[in-house]
XYZ file of C-alpha atoms in Angstrom:
416
model
C 55.342 -104.414 212.121
C 57.244 -101.905 214.261
C 54.326 -101.456 216.676
C 53.800 -105.193 216.948
C 57.394 -106.231 217.561
C 59.198 -103.287 219.155
C 60.179 -104.014 222.746
C 60.110 -107.794 222.325
C 63.629 -109.256 221.850
C 62.052 -112.552 220.808
C 58.424 -113.018 219.884
C 56.496 -115.894 218.317
C 54.744 -114.950 215.081
C 52.956 -116.805 212.296
C 53.752 -116.524 208.589
C 51.153 -118.153 206.347
C 50.207 -120.438 209.218
C 53.784 -121.435 210.045
C 55.180 -120.534 213.469
C 58.458 -118.621 213.710
C 60.486 -116.736 216.305
C 60.993 -113.072 215.384
C 64.192 -111.532 216.801
C 64.538 -107.767 217.228
C 67.593 -107.650 219.503
C 70.737 -106.828 217.496
C 73.010 -108.850 219.781
C 70.853 -111.945 219.287
C 70.807 -111.408 215.514
C 74.597 -111.265 215.534
C 74.606 -114.518 217.490
C 72.472 -116.129 214.764
C 74.627 -114.844 211.906
C 78.110 -114.955 213.395
C 78.774 -116.657 216.730
C 76.341 -119.559 216.253
C 76.058 -119.279 212.476
C 76.990 -122.938 211.920
C 73.870 -123.978 213.847
C 71.512 -122.179 211.439
C 70.701 -122.940 207.829
C 69.012 -120.947 205.112
C 65.313 -120.576 205.856
C 62.613 -121.293 203.288
C 59.724 -119.668 205.107
C 59.168 -116.894 202.567
C 58.017 -117.352 198.995
C 61.180 -116.096 197.373
C 62.274 -117.028 193.851
C 62.982 -120.692 194.465
C 63.863 -121.215 190.823
C 67.398 -120.109 191.684
C 70.319 -122.493 191.922
C 71.164 -124.301 195.139
C 74.372 -125.741 193.669
C 76.866 -122.978 194.477
C 76.727 -119.907 196.732
C 73.189 -120.730 197.861
C 74.102 -124.288 198.807
C 72.970 -125.336 202.270
C 76.269 -127.159 202.837
C 78.722 -124.724 204.474
C 81.792 -126.307 202.888
C 80.305 -126.020 199.413
C 79.195 -122.449 200.091
C 82.691 -121.472 201.263
C 84.213 -123.020 198.146
C 82.067 -120.967 195.777
C 82.502 -117.881 197.892
C 86.273 -118.222 197.482
C 85.739 -118.755 193.761
C 83.800 -115.490 193.431
C 85.922 -113.398 195.791
C 88.823 -112.569 193.416
C 86.384 -110.796 191.080
C 84.543 -108.889 193.807
C 87.239 -107.843 196.276
C 88.313 -104.206 196.568
C 91.363 -104.543 194.283
C 89.286 -106.114 191.503
C 86.525 -103.536 191.912
C 88.991 -100.754 191.122
C 89.570 -102.451 187.781
C 85.830 -102.637 187.144
C 85.307 -98.927 187.844
C 85.962 -97.573 184.303
C 83.372 -99.948 182.822
C 80.895 -99.095 185.588
C 81.407 -95.399 184.838
C 80.860 -95.894 181.114
C 77.587 -97.749 181.676
C 76.439 -95.183 184.251
C 77.186 -92.294 181.848
C 75.319 -94.051 179.035
C 72.332 -94.498 181.331
C 72.224 -90.818 182.249
C 72.763 -89.772 178.611
C 69.753 -91.817 177.460
C 67.286 -89.618 179.374
C 65.580 -86.599 177.829
C 64.631 -83.320 179.566
C 61.036 -83.287 180.755
C 60.315 -86.886 179.709
C 59.301 -89.065 182.698
C 61.719 -91.867 183.533
C 60.725 -95.154 185.145
C 63.623 -95.000 187.580
C 63.420 -98.606 188.771
C 63.419 -99.940 185.219
C 66.351 -97.681 184.323
C 68.333 -98.790 187.353
C 67.584 -102.455 186.574
C 68.996 -101.950 183.079
C 72.105 -100.150 184.355
C 72.806 -102.656 187.127
C 72.245 -105.629 184.818
C 74.688 -104.216 182.244
C 77.296 -103.662 184.956
C 76.869 -107.158 186.398
C 77.028 -108.859 182.996
C 80.059 -107.003 181.691
C 82.123 -107.180 184.875
C 81.382 -110.719 186.071
C 81.192 -112.277 182.607
C 83.978 -110.336 180.910
C 83.673 -108.138 177.844
C 80.678 -109.132 175.730
C 79.843 -108.128 172.191
C 77.610 -105.038 172.314
C 74.649 -106.791 170.686
C 74.950 -109.801 173.006
C 75.293 -107.571 176.039
C 72.256 -105.490 175.067
C 69.998 -108.504 174.532
C 71.152 -110.334 177.654
C 70.917 -107.137 179.683
C 67.341 -106.480 178.587
C 66.283 -109.981 179.614
C 68.195 -109.802 182.893
C 66.558 -106.461 183.701
C 63.115 -107.953 182.994
C 63.844 -110.973 185.205
C 65.204 -108.758 187.978
C 62.098 -106.580 187.976
C 59.875 -109.651 188.325
C 62.009 -110.828 191.241
C 61.978 -107.418 192.921
C 58.197 -107.196 193.007
C 57.371 -110.803 193.858
C 55.463 -110.936 197.178
C 57.114 -112.890 199.976
C 54.083 -114.159 201.852
C 50.309 -114.071 201.997
C 47.687 -114.778 199.346
C 49.500 -112.706 196.715
C 52.665 -114.798 197.146
C 50.702 -117.994 196.585
C 48.964 -116.645 193.508
C 50.128 -118.355 190.297
C 50.196 -115.136 188.253
C 53.440 -113.611 189.631
C 55.042 -117.059 189.477
C 54.116 -117.431 185.802
C 55.605 -114.045 184.929
C 58.750 -114.837 186.885
C 59.114 -118.288 185.306
C 58.693 -116.816 181.830
C 61.331 -114.138 182.443
C 63.671 -116.711 183.986
C 63.342 -119.084 181.028
C 63.929 -116.320 178.482
C 67.089 -115.092 180.194
C 68.462 -118.510 181.043
C 68.014 -119.776 177.470
C 70.118 -116.916 176.109
C 72.650 -117.311 178.894
C 73.016 -121.029 178.173
C 74.091 -120.287 174.616
C 76.771 -117.912 175.939
C 78.013 -120.555 178.375
C 78.103 -123.166 175.586
C 80.117 -120.767 173.446
C 82.601 -120.190 176.262
C 82.904 -123.959 176.816
C 83.881 -124.352 173.176
C 86.428 -121.547 173.262
C 90.061 -122.394 174.066
C 90.838 -118.858 175.209
C 90.787 -118.355 178.967
C 89.334 -115.178 180.465
C 89.760 -113.663 183.917
C 86.156 -113.427 185.052
C 83.741 -115.215 187.344
C 82.144 -117.277 184.560
C 85.564 -118.637 183.564
C 86.261 -119.570 187.181
C 83.006 -121.546 187.320
C 83.817 -123.282 184.027
C 87.324 -124.194 185.183
C 86.275 -125.464 188.621
C 86.926 -129.155 189.171
C 86.107 -131.725 191.803
C 88.489 -134.142 193.614
C 88.396 -136.482 190.609
C 89.443 -133.760 188.199
C 86.086 -133.664 186.458
C 84.045 -130.492 186.120
C 82.502 -129.641 189.488
C 79.339 -128.187 187.954
C 77.395 -129.205 184.894
C 76.659 -126.625 182.197
C 73.109 -126.383 183.550
C 74.346 -125.772 187.085
C 76.784 -123.123 185.847
C 73.898 -121.361 184.108
C 71.811 -121.484 187.262
C 74.684 -120.181 189.407
C 75.261 -117.370 186.918
C 71.576 -116.428 186.982
C 71.688 -116.268 190.779
C 74.805 -114.069 190.867
C 73.599 -111.724 188.148
C 70.084 -111.260 189.510
C 71.340 -110.768 193.082
C 73.736 -108.080 191.833
C 70.942 -106.385 189.881
C 67.899 -106.390 192.169
C 69.637 -104.985 195.239
C 71.428 -102.192 193.369
C 68.293 -101.215 191.454
C 66.223 -100.988 194.640
C 68.827 -98.954 196.571
C 69.457 -96.553 193.680
C 65.726 -95.980 193.204
C 65.399 -94.931 196.835
C 68.577 -92.850 196.634
C 67.357 -90.795 193.669
C 63.933 -90.345 195.232
C 65.328 -89.216 198.609
C 67.823 -86.905 196.926
C 64.981 -85.157 195.088
C 62.983 -84.803 198.301
C 65.615 -82.827 200.223
C 67.317 -79.945 198.327
C 69.809 -79.289 201.148
C 71.030 -82.886 201.177
C 71.092 -82.850 197.371
C 73.316 -79.754 197.383
C 75.742 -81.350 199.851
C 75.906 -84.566 197.824
C 76.638 -82.604 194.636
C 79.398 -80.619 196.343
C 81.014 -83.814 197.608
C 80.763 -85.445 194.178
C 82.358 -82.359 192.591
C 85.145 -82.366 195.161
C 85.792 -86.064 194.614
C 85.875 -85.653 190.837
C 88.121 -82.598 190.968
C 90.519 -84.301 193.348
C 90.614 -87.507 191.343
C 89.799 -89.503 194.460
C 88.661 -93.055 194.168
C 86.168 -94.414 196.656
C 87.641 -97.056 198.890
C 84.546 -99.137 199.519
C 85.711 -100.313 202.914
C 87.133 -97.049 204.215
C 84.412 -94.762 202.871
C 81.600 -96.917 204.182
C 82.797 -96.468 207.718
C 85.235 -99.331 208.176
C 88.423 -97.364 207.543
C 90.323 -94.773 209.563
C 88.293 -91.657 208.731
C 84.650 -90.740 208.273
C 83.179 -91.387 204.829
C 82.543 -88.473 202.466
C 79.082 -86.942 202.316
C 77.939 -88.861 199.217
C 78.867 -92.139 200.895
C 77.236 -91.065 204.149
C 74.095 -90.375 202.133
C 74.216 -93.860 200.590
C 74.830 -95.410 204.011
C 71.732 -93.625 205.258
C 69.663 -94.776 202.261
C 70.692 -98.348 203.032
C 69.820 -97.835 206.683
C 66.324 -96.590 205.927
C 65.578 -98.897 202.998
C 67.741 -102.045 203.127
C 66.878 -104.098 200.028
C 67.032 -107.414 201.900
C 64.645 -106.198 204.555
C 63.690 -109.490 206.191
C 65.556 -112.765 206.616
C 64.731 -116.249 207.824
C 67.076 -118.895 209.215
C 66.267 -122.405 210.398
C 67.870 -123.990 213.462
C 69.805 -127.095 212.386
C 70.041 -128.366 215.949
C 68.764 -127.319 219.348
C 69.941 -123.769 220.014
C 69.774 -121.233 222.830
C 68.789 -117.709 221.931
C 68.826 -115.326 224.863
C 66.848 -117.067 227.587
C 65.031 -119.343 225.153
C 65.898 -122.890 224.117
C 64.690 -123.556 220.578
C 64.419 -127.046 219.075
C 65.926 -128.048 215.747
C 63.749 -126.982 212.850
C 62.641 -123.718 214.471
C 62.225 -120.862 212.002
C 64.016 -117.730 213.219
C 63.333 -114.364 211.570
C 64.793 -110.882 211.819
C 64.353 -107.657 209.915
C 67.205 -105.317 209.011
C 64.507 -102.681 208.440
C 63.567 -102.842 212.117
C 67.153 -103.100 213.341
C 68.101 -100.035 211.290
C 65.278 -97.992 212.827
C 65.890 -98.928 216.436
C 65.534 -95.724 218.523
C 67.911 -97.197 221.080
C 70.683 -97.163 218.485
C 69.648 -94.355 216.118
C 68.457 -90.946 217.273
C 65.321 -89.875 215.379
C 65.546 -93.178 213.470
C 63.017 -92.388 210.718
C 64.795 -89.194 209.626
C 67.238 -89.085 206.719
C 70.428 -87.778 208.330
C 73.706 -88.576 206.528
C 75.691 -86.714 209.175
C 74.798 -89.272 211.830
C 77.628 -91.316 210.267
C 80.219 -88.725 211.252
C 80.147 -90.069 214.793
C 78.174 -93.285 214.497
C 80.216 -96.082 212.986
C 79.102 -99.552 211.894
C 79.838 -101.816 214.816
C 81.158 -105.295 214.125
C 80.143 -106.369 217.633
C 76.414 -106.130 216.981
C 74.004 -106.278 214.087
C 72.312 -102.897 214.246
C 73.473 -102.059 210.695
C 73.177 -104.947 208.258
C 72.846 -103.634 204.696
C 74.945 -106.545 203.410
C 74.330 -109.136 206.086
C 77.063 -110.495 208.348
C 78.988 -113.624 209.097
C 80.016 -116.446 206.805
C 77.028 -115.886 204.500
C 77.201 -112.117 204.348
C 77.208 -110.530 200.902
C 80.389 -111.439 199.036
C 79.918 -108.444 196.741
C 79.864 -105.639 199.346
C 82.903 -103.774 197.991
C 81.521 -104.123 194.467
C 78.143 -102.742 195.556
C 79.563 -99.655 197.305
C 81.579 -98.698 194.244
C 78.665 -99.328 191.873
C 76.234 -97.277 193.967
C 78.603 -94.338 194.222
C 79.310 -94.344 190.476
C 75.629 -94.567 189.515
C 74.681 -91.837 191.984
C 77.398 -89.540 190.641
C 76.584 -90.126 186.980
C 72.885 -89.351 187.402
C 73.067 -86.580 190.023
C 75.709 -84.571 188.172
C 73.629 -84.503 184.969
C 70.028 -84.341 186.120
C 67.803 -82.773 188.721
C 64.938 -85.207 189.257
C 61.453 -84.317 190.458
C 58.251 -86.258 191.004
C 55.256 -85.570 188.751
C 52.723 -83.268 190.455
C 50.399 -85.097 192.829
C 52.413 -88.318 192.869
C 53.216 -90.133 196.090
C 55.887 -92.775 196.526
C 55.042 -95.763 198.712
C 57.329 -98.540 199.904
C 56.594 -102.067 198.715
C 57.949 -104.836 200.940
C 58.344 -107.615 198.397
C 61.459 -109.685 197.698
C 63.297 -106.400 198.119
C 62.107 -103.225 199.802
C 61.493 -100.980 196.813
C 59.332 -98.035 195.728
C 55.998 -99.328 194.511
C 56.174 -97.039 191.490
C 58.761 -94.361 190.800
C 58.362 -92.096 187.799
C 60.600 -89.020 187.894
C 61.078 -86.088 185.550
C 64.687 -85.173 184.666
C 65.834 -81.616 184.016
C 69.442 -80.742 183.134
C 71.661 -79.284 185.854
């Protein structure tokens, strides 16, 4: 893909026989997402999991999307994330404690389970342990099916992955529906995202979403929170094991942070504050640069638009890849090399789109602060306890499916 598209700010491509304009210029991508964002809608070019809700955050209507974004924001903003941190830490510690020396760990499956438990217990409030365990297991299974679902080509059109995905979706959603029904019948109010969805009303005072729509919105939020974290953490643990010098620096920074009792300000430590982020955060920023989970995106022009020197009619599919943008040699020196220290001087620039781990504009990820905190806590919990290595002779390959994830990642833990 890099050889085909590099050097062409805008190039016509075909995806499963459908024409699209592929954009590689960061300034033009920012125009699509930010300046002219209202002229582009969500694209449906790729075979993503279309079983997800279109009633809330994924609604095409901008007004509806903004409403549900505001509804979710109080539970995902930086101040709320600080309150979630103790529960995140408990789940992360339990994950690390469940591993045994010398016994191979399916890292992606483990990270799916950890991320699903965090998403469920923070966004849905405290759940009974048995309920949380059962729901978490089904959410992890659904998330794994979504992670590895092909986006395009013959494999994407094959019914087999769709059957597995539909089965996992039905199993999780059925259990979730019973939890939602129980909350509907409970007079006690709770301060969590599910309660906000249940309490939401329309202009006439009636419930804005049906119970079914609330379930679907919850599935979307929970799976989105799980699949991206699981993919990023899998790459982070793999890359940490591959470079002992970087691993040593990450461990020293984690020890310093723990000893000093410092909390991670997701905005400041990811490069948007007044000082450079600590080494562990620089490492995570670099992991997200090299392996952004949402690696390719499609938008559709809602009206005639101008992109650079090109006039595009309404209905045009426009694509861009954060993977390519993040490896642009014009922006990043030695772009394929893992170098956390590049973020000492290079800062995410709001004026372009050369670093898009969480998207940008009105439809950028509402859970960015939540994700930074979760990633740092999971990294610390695992790295402090275990030194991970690959089994002899194994080779890790990237799989560009719904997320960009390791095709298979078995690792052997040994105590520090």
